[in-house]
Amino acid sequence: MTIHVKEPAPLDSARWIDVGTVAEIPRRGARRVTTPFGDIAVFRTGDGAVYALRDRCPHKNGPLSQGIVHGRSVTCPLHAWTIDLASGEPTGADAGKGCTASFPVKIADGRVLIASTARAEGD
Amino acid sequence: MTQRLVIIGNGMAGCRLAEEVIARDPGRYAITIFGAEPRVNYNRIMLSPVLAGEKRFEDIVINDAAWYADNGVTLHAGRAVTAIDPAARTVTAEGGLTVEYDRLVLANGSDPIRLPLPGADLTGVVTFRDLDDVEAMTAAADAGGAAVVIGGGLLGLEAAYGLARRGMKATVVHLMDVLMERQLDSAAGYLLTQALAERGVETLLSAESEAVVGQDGKVAGLKLKDGRTLPCSLLVMAVGIRPNAALARAAGLEVGRGVVVDDQMRTSDPAIFAVGECAEHRGVAYGLVAPIWDMCRTLAAVLTGDEAAAYEGSVLSTRLKVSGVDVFSAGEFAGGEGCEDVVFRDAGRGVYKRLVLRQGRLAGAVMFGDAVDGNWYFDLMRSGADVSEMRETLVFGQAITEGLRGLDPSSAVAAMADTAEICGCNGVCKGAITAAIGNGLTTIDGVRAVTKASASCGSCTPLVEQLLKLTLGDGFKADTGPKSVCKCTTHGHGIVRKRIVEEELKSMPAVMQALEWTTPDGCATCRPALNYYLVCAWPGEYADDKQSRFINERVHANIQKDGTYSVVPRMWGGITSPAELRAIADVADKFNIPTVKVTGGQRIDLLGVRKDDLPAVWADLNAAGMVSGHAYGKALRTVKTCVGSDWCRFGTQDSTGLGVRLEKFMWGAWSPAKVKLGVSGCPRNCAEATCKDIGVICVDSGYEIHVGGAAGLHIRGTEVLTRVDSEQAALWAICAVFQFYREDAWYGERIYKWMDRIGLEEIKAAVETPERRKALYDRFAAAQRFARTDPWAERVAGRHAEEFAPLARSMEIVPA
Ligand code: SRM
Ligand SMILES: Cc1cc2nc3c(=O)[nH]c(=O)nc-3n(C[C@H](O)[C@H](O)[C@H](O)COP(=O)(O)OP(=O)(O)OC[C@H]3O[C@@H](n4cnc5c(N)ncnc54)[C@H](O)[C@@H]3O)c2cc1C
Ligand code: SF4
Ligand code: FES
């Protein structure tokens, strides 16, 4: 069944970079993509949705890729802030305290494509 | 003048289009239909019940021969069209028949995909698309034996169910880890797996097919990539469909995945149209009938002169046609940006419902076990209605929601009749509850105890609370039951542990369903707890869920503030050797490890190891005979010892030897919280045994076993548990108390806290009663057979290699 898919907003000048297959990311887990500017965390939820965030917690730069993924959130491994995977923003008690940059992601034929530049933080 | 309309395809779309055109303007066209199948049009989706023996072919015919005659439609059944000539406006069919058209419609559907496995052409390998396939399957089923279906989507499951109904042993092999993963989340997928098992269909998830095994030209089994071979005499491939676009491509029409059409269903040739599964509209090729009806309506309007008609795409819903299994899915069940979930579970009835809301509107729904409200939700979804007003009751369905609309929750409750049912699980009505409250109850717990309302799934607790408030006014005091595990559940740890064991719940989805979790997949608080409870209850049987472990336990090292890790190898009882020390020094040099520190637990910590280097670091430590020290785990940590009778002039027993023996027996065991042991050779207590979770003070007459010490957040001296006279008896007693703690404590609770809660006497009773002690010890020893494997060595050997390597390295992505 094809489910109505919302195309991520295209960004000016961004290109889609193929980083691997969806199947390589464990459900309720994450993998890292290393770049010269630091890691990107690529998450896959229990429902199979994929998100990409800069791998740095807005609190004290904890590597979010190492956290526990639940629902559409990840809990940071260092001090347990919970970050929304879609927006990069902390939720619950820590809402409003900063934001992690997020990258548009699209899936094509089982492959994960990440936009070459992040959405502006807080988008 | 009558125009000539030719339709290629005598299936769901082709015939529906003819019906729609005739209904609008009966005299306008002379209609000719070509069908590859040698029969009239039938309801393809009902082939599943035909396969299952629940319907006959006659029952599913839509347009019989008389219909074609009455409506002047010429049917060429059993004659596939082989070519289209757009310039001459003709089509040519098998046998050389050529027919002219003014308007041509492609409605030739799609073909099932055949996996290109070795052996795929053997007799007995079939797909599931038309009546011939059903007949091939029923013939095979009549011979009995086993059937394997590749593909755990709608079609594959209906095929497997049908074959099981016909007496075959049916197994579904699915590449993904969730059945119907495009329609269901893992909670619903789990329930579906169970329901199919009850109907004789076995499911193998995450299983990849490698080859079809044959014998004498016939299928004999399916070989999987993991080496297993599933014997079978029938193999059904139900892995997807491919739109039939070859005719269109050969005729020079624009083709993507399917035949590309615009909003009027027109192809790149203005006289040729396409509807149904062969068409691709706005980049989507559909595989269900609902969009086909919409397409046919639009095209019929266009063909009868309404050029303004437009098809704008469809939102889809799915229902599975397996008797007694109610499954419904629609929209974006996985949620997305800004979505929130409303989850309802009723373990008694095996119901799971999940609604996904976005900005006050319903964006998706998944239902299992009770899908009567599916269409209502689907309508709400398509109309984009604002549902924020009904949010509280939405998940209970249309009847309840509409019954209570416009009332605030308390007046809604006040307005309910005394006979209205409040607690569905236990069948308690409003009158019974208000009567009980009138008799002096003031708390939810009280109401639960007396009436049973809210005692099972707890979903009516808010209603019962409203009733208490209404009846008591200011006399109502909010509930203070045992603290729940987390916000995903109303249950406390004690109940969860008990029910896992009593009800033999052996997987995380099983626990979440039985205990009616209110989120689809738990949270970072409950998942690690449930994972531990399952590991402890079902050693060797439960498959550890690493995604539910905190990072340290997932990667077997401690995360540091900068994202690097620390590595602490075991030094049994604090004893090391020149060879071990040399290996540690070499590893530190080889991997540029910045800090090497002696810990407070009598061993050495290598701090600042890069994650990618962990397996290589462990490989070198393993080579020198060292294993994981579990410094990262809710597990047995260190066994601190003193030199004891081997060297010390005061030593009464071999404290070092006992410490080493204890650590070698107990290592690898997971526990509710970390556990540290200390063994001192005499009451001078140089190993600080009296501030450890479990301590031993050796004395002349034997061994004093202590429990409940701590020296971290709280400083606590131990209590004496028991005295024994041999080393063996000391080991028995210590393992028994450890196992009691493992089975009884709440996740995160260290031994001293557990002891505060249940009392030292309770622990003493367990350890000092010989039968109980022996039973505890035996269960521990049995569990340890699965626990004493070095997690580092497993990872050196390649287990979860993906955890340590990045998915990709990219020069192109630029963080903002
Ligand atoms: C390395 C070490 C400090 C050292 O350099 O000596 C240490 C390091 C940490 N301790 Fe500890 N503790 C260390 C001995 C202790 C001791 C002393 C002992 O074991 O004899 C204690 C007090 C005794 C006790 O446990 O009661 C101790 C009480 C704690 C506590 C408080 C626990 C409590 O329930 O009160 C924590 C926090 C926790 O576990 O939640 C903690 C947590 C930690 C963590 C795991 C913090 C964390 O979550 O990252 C530190 C990990 C650093 C790392 O990566 O290795 N550490 N920690 C010691 C490792 C011992 C070992 O060989 O395994
Ligand atoms: C077992 C089964 C169960 C299903 N259950 C459901 C369900 O529960 N819900 C749902 O929404 N959908 C279901 N579907 C899907 C649904 O049946 C299809 O979406 C629908 O039939 C597609 O209609 P169509 O007219 O495009 O194709 P078809 O119905 O396949 O019709 C195409 C016809 O064209 C003929 N044809 C092909 N090539 C040529 C040619 N060259 N010349 C002449 N004729 C040709 C074919 O023989 C066929 O008869 C099910 C499908 C199957 C197989
Ligand atoms: S006392 Fe333990 S937890 Fe605290 S900083 Fe030192 S090592 Fe870390
Ligand atoms: S760094 Fe993420 S919570 Fe502190």
Tab-separated table of N, CA and C in Angstrom, chain A:
chain	number	residue	atom	x	y	z
A	1	MET	N	0.850	-1.191	0.000
A	1	MET	CA	0.000	0.000	0.000
A	1	MET	C	0.881	1.234	0.000
A	2	THR	N	0.543	2.168	-0.791
A	2	THR	CA	1.299	3.419	-0.780
A	2	THR	C	0.606	4.340	0.207
A	3	ILE	N	1.337	4.801	1.161
A	3	ILE	CA	0.733	5.712	2.123
A	3	ILE	C	1.120	7.109	1.695
A	4	HIS	N	0.156	7.989	1.748
A	4	HIS	CA	0.394	9.375	1.390
A	4	HIS	C	1.694	9.848	2.034
A	5	VAL	N	2.665	10.179	1.237
A	5	VAL	CA	3.975	10.538	1.778
A	5	VAL	C	4.185	12.033	1.634
A	6	LYS	N	4.624	12.626	2.710
A	6	LYS	CA	4.877	14.059	2.652
A	6	LYS	C	6.330	14.250	2.254
A	7	GLU	N	6.568	14.842	1.129
A	7	GLU	CA	7.946	15.119	0.711
A	7	GLU	C	8.522	16.165	1.644
A	8	PRO	N	9.736	15.941	2.140
A	8	PRO	CA	10.336	16.960	2.983
A	8	PRO	C	10.533	18.242	2.179
A	9	ALA	N	10.460	19.349	2.864
A	9	ALA	CA	10.605	20.617	2.164
A	9	ALA	C	11.962	20.673	1.479
A	10	PRO	N	12.008	20.932	0.195
A	10	PRO	CA	13.308	21.024	-0.472
A	10	PRO	C	14.024	22.292	-0.035
A	11	LEU	N	15.297	22.204	0.070
A	11	LEU	CA	16.047	23.373	0.523
A	11	LEU	C	16.777	23.957	-0.672
A	12	ASP	N	16.918	25.253	-0.659
A	12	ASP	CA	17.667	25.883	-1.739
A	12	ASP	C	19.052	25.279	-1.750
A	13	SER	N	19.530	24.938	-2.877
A	13	SER	CA	20.903	24.499	-3.082
A	13	SER	C	21.269	23.176	-2.399
A	14	ALA	N	20.303	22.539	-1.696
A	14	ALA	CA	20.653	21.274	-1.046
A	14	ALA	C	20.602	20.138	-2.057
A	15	ARG	N	21.457	19.152	-1.860
A	15	ARG	CA	21.391	17.958	-2.670
A	15	ARG	C	21.067	16.792	-1.766
A	16	TRP	N	20.556	15.719	-2.333
A	16	TRP	CA	20.255	14.534	-1.524
A	16	TRP	C	21.471	13.613	-1.535
A	17	ILE	N	21.946	13.259	-0.361
A	17	ILE	CA	23.118	12.398	-0.270
A	17	ILE	C	22.676	11.012	0.200
A	18	ASP	N	23.059	9.988	-0.551
A	18	ASP	CA	22.711	8.614	-0.215
A	18	ASP	C	23.650	8.125	0.884
A	19	VAL	N	23.090	7.746	2.037
A	19	VAL	CA	23.967	7.303	3.127
A	19	VAL	C	23.831	5.820	3.443
A	20	GLY	N	22.979	5.111	2.698
A	20	GLY	CA	22.873	3.670	2.955
A	20	GLY	C	21.423	3.238	2.944
A	21	THR	N	21.173	1.987	3.345
A	21	THR	CA	19.799	1.480	3.284
A	21	THR	C	19.097	1.649	4.628
A	22	VAL	N	17.782	1.711	4.555
A	22	VAL	CA	16.973	1.809	5.777
A	22	VAL	C	17.251	0.598	6.662
A	23	ALA	N	17.399	-0.563	6.032
A	23	ALA	CA	17.551	-1.800	6.800
A	23	ALA	C	18.821	-1.815	7.643
A	24	GLU	N	19.796	-0.984	7.291
A	24	GLU	CA	21.030	-0.966	8.074
A	24	GLU	C	20.879	-0.224	9.399
A	25	ILE	N	19.763	0.495	9.546
A	25	ILE	CA	19.535	1.200	10.814
A	25	ILE	C	18.573	0.353	11.624
A	26	PRO	N	18.942	-0.058	12.819
A	26	PRO	CA	18.009	-0.909	13.575
A	26	PRO	C	16.736	-0.140	13.929
A	27	ARG	N	15.600	-0.842	13.915
A	27	ARG	CA	14.379	-0.216	14.415
A	27	ARG	C	14.612	0.229	15.850
A	28	ARG	N	14.027	1.325	16.228
A	28	ARG	CA	14.233	1.913	17.566
A	28	ARG	C	15.733	2.055	17.825
A	29	GLY	N	16.443	2.526	16.808
A	29	GLY	CA	17.879	2.683	16.964
A	29	GLY	C	18.395	3.782	16.070
A	30	ALA	N	19.697	3.909	16.009
A	30	ALA	CA	20.311	4.974	15.219
A	30	ALA	C	21.657	4.518	14.696
A	31	ARG	N	22.121	5.183	13.645
A	31	ARG	CA	23.488	5.012	13.168
A	31	ARG	C	24.081	6.398	12.981
A	32	ARG	N	25.417	6.431	12.918
A	32	ARG	CA	26.084	7.716	12.717
A	32	ARG	C	26.534	7.850	11.267
A	33	VAL	N	26.536	9.087	10.772
A	33	VAL	CA	27.203	9.386	9.510
A	33	VAL	C	28.279	10.401	9.871
A	34	THR	N	29.516	10.063	9.592
A	34	THR	CA	30.578	10.995	9.975
A	34	THR	C	30.796	12.010	8.849
A	35	THR	N	31.046	13.244	9.235
A	35	THR	CA	31.349	14.300	8.272
A	35	THR	C	32.527	15.088	8.844
A	36	PRO	N	33.180	15.864	8.024
A	36	PRO	CA	34.325	16.624	8.543
A	36	PRO	C	33.902	17.621	9.629
A	37	PHE	N	32.605	17.864	9.724
A	37	PHE	CA	32.133	18.856	10.696
A	37	PHE	C	31.461	18.201	11.895
A	38	GLY	N	31.652	16.915	12.062
A	38	GLY	CA	31.015	16.222	13.181
A	38	GLY	C	29.977	15.237	12.665
A	39	ASP	N	29.476	14.415	13.565
A	39	ASP	CA	28.586	13.328	13.152
A	39	ASP	C	27.147	13.789	12.953
A	40	ILE	N	26.459	13.070	12.071
A	40	ILE	CA	25.008	13.190	11.921
A	40	ILE	C	24.432	11.890	12.480
A	41	ALA	N	23.376	12.000	13.269
A	41	ALA	CA	22.718	10.790	13.787
A	41	ALA	C	21.506	10.513	12.906
A	42	VAL	N	21.394	9.267	12.412
A	42	VAL	CA	20.253	8.898	11.573
A	42	VAL	C	19.428	7.870	12.350
A	43	PHE	N	18.212	8.230	12.667
A	43	PHE	CA	17.369	7.413	13.540
A	43	PHE	C	16.315	6.669	12.735
A	44	ARG	N	15.898	5.519	13.249
A	44	ARG	CA	14.748	4.800	12.680
A	44	ARG	C	13.820	4.442	13.823
A	45	THR	N	12.587	4.861	13.732
A	45	THR	CA	11.654	4.609	14.833
A	45	THR	C	11.090	3.197	14.740
A	46	GLY	N	10.319	2.818	15.758
A	46	GLY	CA	9.676	1.504	15.758
A	46	GLY	C	8.732	1.350	14.573
A	47	ASP	N	8.197	2.465	14.087
A	47	ASP	CA	7.290	2.431	12.946
A	47	ASP	C	8.030	2.455	11.629
A	48	GLY	N	9.349	2.578	11.674
A	48	GLY	CA	10.114	2.566	10.436
A	48	GLY	C	10.389	3.944	9.839
A	49	ALA	N	9.974	5.023	10.522
A	49	ALA	CA	10.250	6.364	9.998
A	49	ALA	C	11.709	6.721	10.277
A	50	VAL	N	12.317	7.464	9.349
A	50	VAL	CA	13.740	7.802	9.481
A	50	VAL	C	13.907	9.316	9.644
A	51	TYR	N	14.764	9.710	10.560
A	51	TYR	CA	15.042	11.125	10.812
A	51	TYR	C	16.547	11.324	10.942
A	52	ALA	N	16.986	12.535	10.666
A	52	ALA	CA	18.408	12.824	10.840
A	52	ALA	C	18.583	14.105	11.646
A	53	LEU	N	19.439	14.031	12.646
A	53	LEU	CA	19.746	15.191	13.478
A	53	LEU	C	21.261	15.291	13.595
A	54	ARG	N	21.721	16.485	13.840
A	54	ARG	CA	23.113	16.610	14.195
A	54	ARG	C	23.315	15.822	15.488
A	55	ASP	N	24.438	15.102	15.587
A	55	ASP	CA	24.628	14.184	16.711
A	55	ASP	C	25.119	14.912	17.959
A	56	ARG	N	24.431	15.978	18.313
A	56	ARG	CA	24.869	16.762	19.474
A	56	ARG	C	23.655	17.239	20.240
A	57	CYS	N	23.586	16.818	21.489
A	57	CYS	CA	22.475	17.222	22.340
A	57	CYS	C	22.561	18.724	22.629
A	58	PRO	N	21.413	19.411	22.634
A	58	PRO	CA	21.456	20.844	22.940
A	58	PRO	C	21.883	21.116	24.388
A	59	HIS	N	21.893	20.108	25.224
A	59	HIS	CA	22.296	20.313	26.607
A	59	HIS	C	23.814	20.447	26.695
A	60	LYS	N	24.530	19.338	26.668
A	60	LYS	CA	25.987	19.412	26.727
A	60	LYS	C	26.644	18.549	25.654
A	61	ASN	N	26.054	18.626	24.453
A	61	ASN	CA	26.654	17.979	23.281
A	61	ASN	C	26.695	16.455	23.339
A	62	GLY	N	25.860	15.838	24.150
A	62	GLY	CA	25.835	14.374	24.202
A	62	GLY	C	25.527	13.796	22.821
A	63	PRO	N	26.123	12.621	22.482
A	63	PRO	CA	25.870	12.009	21.171
A	63	PRO	C	24.490	11.352	21.146
A	64	LEU	N	23.524	12.013	20.515
A	64	LEU	CA	22.143	11.525	20.535
A	64	LEU	C	22.012	10.159	19.869
A	65	SER	N	22.913	9.856	18.936
A	65	SER	CA	22.844	8.557	18.255
A	65	SER	C	22.984	7.411	19.243
A	66	GLN	N	23.494	7.678	20.428
A	66	GLN	CA	23.726	6.616	21.402
A	66	GLN	C	22.561	6.461	22.397
A	67	GLY	N	21.510	7.254	22.190
A	67	GLY	CA	20.400	7.224	23.151
A	67	GLY	C	19.406	6.114	22.880
A	68	ILE	N	18.371	6.034	23.720
A	68	ILE	CA	17.281	5.078	23.495
A	68	ILE	C	16.200	5.779	22.681
A	69	VAL	N	15.779	5.143	21.586
A	69	VAL	CA	14.753	5.707	20.718
A	69	VAL	C	13.397	5.137	21.126
A	70	HIS	N	12.442	6.002	21.359
A	70	HIS	CA	11.101	5.540	21.740
A	70	HIS	C	10.102	6.498	21.142
A	71	GLY	N	8.977	5.951	20.614
A	71	GLY	CA	8.024	6.799	19.913
A	71	GLY	C	8.799	7.573	18.863
A	72	ARG	N	8.612	8.893	18.819
A	72	ARG	CA	9.373	9.690	17.865
A	72	ARG	C	10.394	10.548	18.593
A	73	SER	N	11.000	9.989	19.664
A	73	SER	CA	11.942	10.736	20.472
A	73	SER	C	13.181	9.904	20.728
A	74	VAL	N	14.245	10.612	21.142
A	74	VAL	CA	15.425	9.901	21.616
A	74	VAL	C	15.773	10.499	22.980
A	75	THR	N	16.181	9.630	23.898
A	75	THR	CA	16.615	10.109	25.201
A	75	THR	C	18.138	10.148	25.199
A	76	CYS	N	18.693	11.323	25.467
A	76	CYS	CA	20.141	11.508	25.397
A	76	CYS	C	20.846	10.615	26.417
A	77	PRO	N	21.955	9.997	26.013
A	77	PRO	CA	22.635	9.069	26.915
A	77	PRO	C	23.337	9.762	28.084
A	78	LEU	N	23.596	11.048	27.967
A	78	LEU	CA	24.365	11.657	29.058
A	78	LEU	C	23.504	12.079	30.251
A	79	HIS	N	22.477	12.886	30.025
A	79	HIS	CA	21.688	13.333	31.175
A	79	HIS	C	20.196	13.211	30.939
A	80	ALA	N	19.840	12.349	29.971
A	80	ALA	CA	18.441	11.956	29.782
A	80	ALA	C	17.495	13.067	29.364
A	81	TRP	N	17.963	14.079	28.648
A	81	TRP	CA	16.994	14.970	28.001
A	81	TRP	C	16.338	14.153	26.900
A	82	THR	N	15.069	14.466	26.617
A	82	THR	CA	14.386	13.761	25.546
A	82	THR	C	14.178	14.727	24.382
A	83	ILE	N	14.657	14.319	23.214
A	83	ILE	CA	14.671	15.195	22.048
A	83	ILE	C	13.704	14.676	20.998
A	84	ASP	N	12.888	15.554	20.447
A	84	ASP	CA	11.971	15.177	19.378
A	84	ASP	C	12.759	14.971	18.091
A	85	LEU	N	12.576	13.819	17.469
A	85	LEU	CA	13.400	13.491	16.303
A	85	LEU	C	13.064	14.349	15.091
A	86	ALA	N	11.816	14.793	15.004
A	86	ALA	CA	11.435	15.564	13.823
A	86	ALA	C	11.946	17.001	13.921
A	87	SER	N	11.845	17.591	15.102
A	87	SER	CA	12.180	19.015	15.212
A	87	SER	C	13.551	19.254	15.809
A	88	GLY	N	14.117	18.268	16.499
A	88	GLY	CA	15.396	18.466	17.177
A	88	GLY	C	15.261	19.221	18.487
A	89	GLU	N	14.011	19.420	18.916
A	89	GLU	CA	13.818	20.202	20.144
A	89	GLU	C	13.619	19.309	21.357
A	90	PRO	N	14.147	19.749	22.512
A	90	PRO	CA	13.898	18.997	23.748
A	90	PRO	C	12.410	19.038	24.086
A	91	THR	N	11.909	17.975	24.703
A	91	THR	CA	10.492	17.936	25.056
A	91	THR	C	10.358	17.867	26.568
A	92	GLY	N	9.140	17.933	27.045
A	92	GLY	CA	8.873	17.802	28.480
A	92	GLY	C	9.492	18.932	29.258
A	93	ALA	N	10.110	18.578	30.370
A	93	ALA	CA	10.621	19.588	31.293
A	93	ALA	C	11.693	20.469	30.651
A	94	ASP	N	12.366	19.954	29.625
A	94	ASP	CA	13.459	20.716	29.031
A	94	ASP	C	13.058	21.441	27.747
A	95	ALA	N	11.746	21.460	27.448
A	95	ALA	CA	11.280	22.119	26.222
A	95	ALA	C	11.728	23.578	26.224
A	96	GLY	N	12.083	24.049	25.046
A	96	GLY	CA	12.443	25.458	24.916
A	96	GLY	C	13.896	25.756	25.217
A	97	LYS	N	14.660	24.746	25.671
A	97	LYS	CA	16.066	25.010	25.997
A	97	LYS	C	16.966	24.626	24.822
A	98	GLY	N	16.802	25.315	23.710
A	98	GLY	CA	17.697	25.063	22.584
A	98	GLY	C	17.152	24.026	21.628
A	99	CYS	N	17.932	23.722	20.627
A	99	CYS	CA	17.455	22.859	19.558
A	99	CYS	C	18.644	22.301	18.802
A	100	THR	N	18.497	21.069	18.315
A	100	THR	CA	19.543	20.445	17.514
A	100	THR	C	19.157	20.556	16.043
A	101	ALA	N	20.125	20.830	15.194
A	101	ALA	CA	19.820	20.992	13.777
A	101	ALA	C	19.288	19.690	13.199
A	102	SER	N	18.264	19.790	12.364
A	102	SER	CA	17.716	18.588	11.742
A	102	SER	C	17.922	18.661	10.235
A	103	PHE	N	18.005	17.478	9.618
A	103	PHE	CA	18.218	17.390	8.175
A	103	PHE	C	17.008	16.757	7.524
A	104	PRO	N	16.518	17.328	6.430
A	104	PRO	CA	15.448	16.643	5.696
A	104	PRO	C	15.943	15.271	5.233
A	105	VAL	N	15.039	14.275	5.308
A	105	VAL	CA	15.389	12.912	4.910
A	105	VAL	C	14.336	12.433	3.945
A	106	LYS	N	14.743	11.730	2.915
A	106	LYS	CA	13.716	11.009	2.152
A	106	LYS	C	14.211	9.608	1.843
A	107	ILE	N	13.225	8.736	1.635
A	107	ILE	CA	13.538	7.336	1.391
A	107	ILE	C	13.168	7.045	-0.061
A	108	ALA	N	14.087	6.448	-0.783
A	108	ALA	CA	13.778	6.055	-2.155
A	108	ALA	C	14.306	4.647	-2.364
A	109	ASP	N	13.410	3.732	-2.750
A	109	ASP	CA	13.792	2.337	-2.968
A	109	ASP	C	14.574	1.752	-1.806
A	110	GLY	N	14.132	2.069	-0.599
A	110	GLY	CA	14.795	1.491	0.566
A	110	GLY	C	16.104	2.165	0.935
A	111	ARG	N	16.481	3.210	0.221
A	111	ARG	CA	17.728	3.904	0.556
A	111	ARG	C	17.420	5.218	1.259
A	112	VAL	N	18.333	5.596	2.147
A	112	VAL	CA	18.140	6.817	2.933
A	112	VAL	C	18.909	7.952	2.276
A	113	LEU	N	18.188	9.024	1.958
A	113	LEU	CA	18.834	10.192	1.367
A	113	LEU	C	18.722	11.351	2.343
A	114	ILE	N	19.835	11.984	2.613
A	114	ILE	CA	19.840	13.105	3.554
A	114	ILE	C	20.197	14.365	2.789
A	115	ALA	N	19.484	15.447	3.086
A	115	ALA	CA	19.796	16.716	2.429
A	115	ALA	C	21.187	17.154	2.858
A	116	SER	N	21.918	17.727	1.932
A	116	SER	CA	23.312	18.056	2.221
A	116	SER	C	23.450	19.221	3.196
A	117	THR	N	22.389	19.980	3.398
A	117	THR	CA	22.465	21.015	4.447
A	117	THR	C	21.269	20.907	5.366
A	118	ALA	N	21.507	21.286	6.623
A	118	ALA	CA	20.463	21.162	7.633
A	118	ALA	C	19.429	22.261	7.469
A	119	ARG	N	18.229	21.994	8.028
A	119	ARG	CA	17.265	23.073	8.193
A	119	ARG	C	17.874	24.035	9.181
A	120	ALA	N	17.512	25.292	9.083
A	120	ALA	CA	17.988	26.251	10.085
A	120	ALA	C	17.555	25.740	11.448
A	121	GLU	N	18.386	25.852	12.470
A	121	GLU	CA	18.014	25.348	13.783
A	121	GLU	C	16.718	26.012	14.205
A	122	GLY	N	15.810	25.194	14.714
A	122	GLY	CA	14.559	25.736	15.203
A	122	GLY	C	13.458	25.750	14.152
A	123	ASP	N	13.791	25.370	12.903
A	123	ASP	CA	12.762	25.290	11.876
A	123	ASP	C	11.693	24.281	12.219
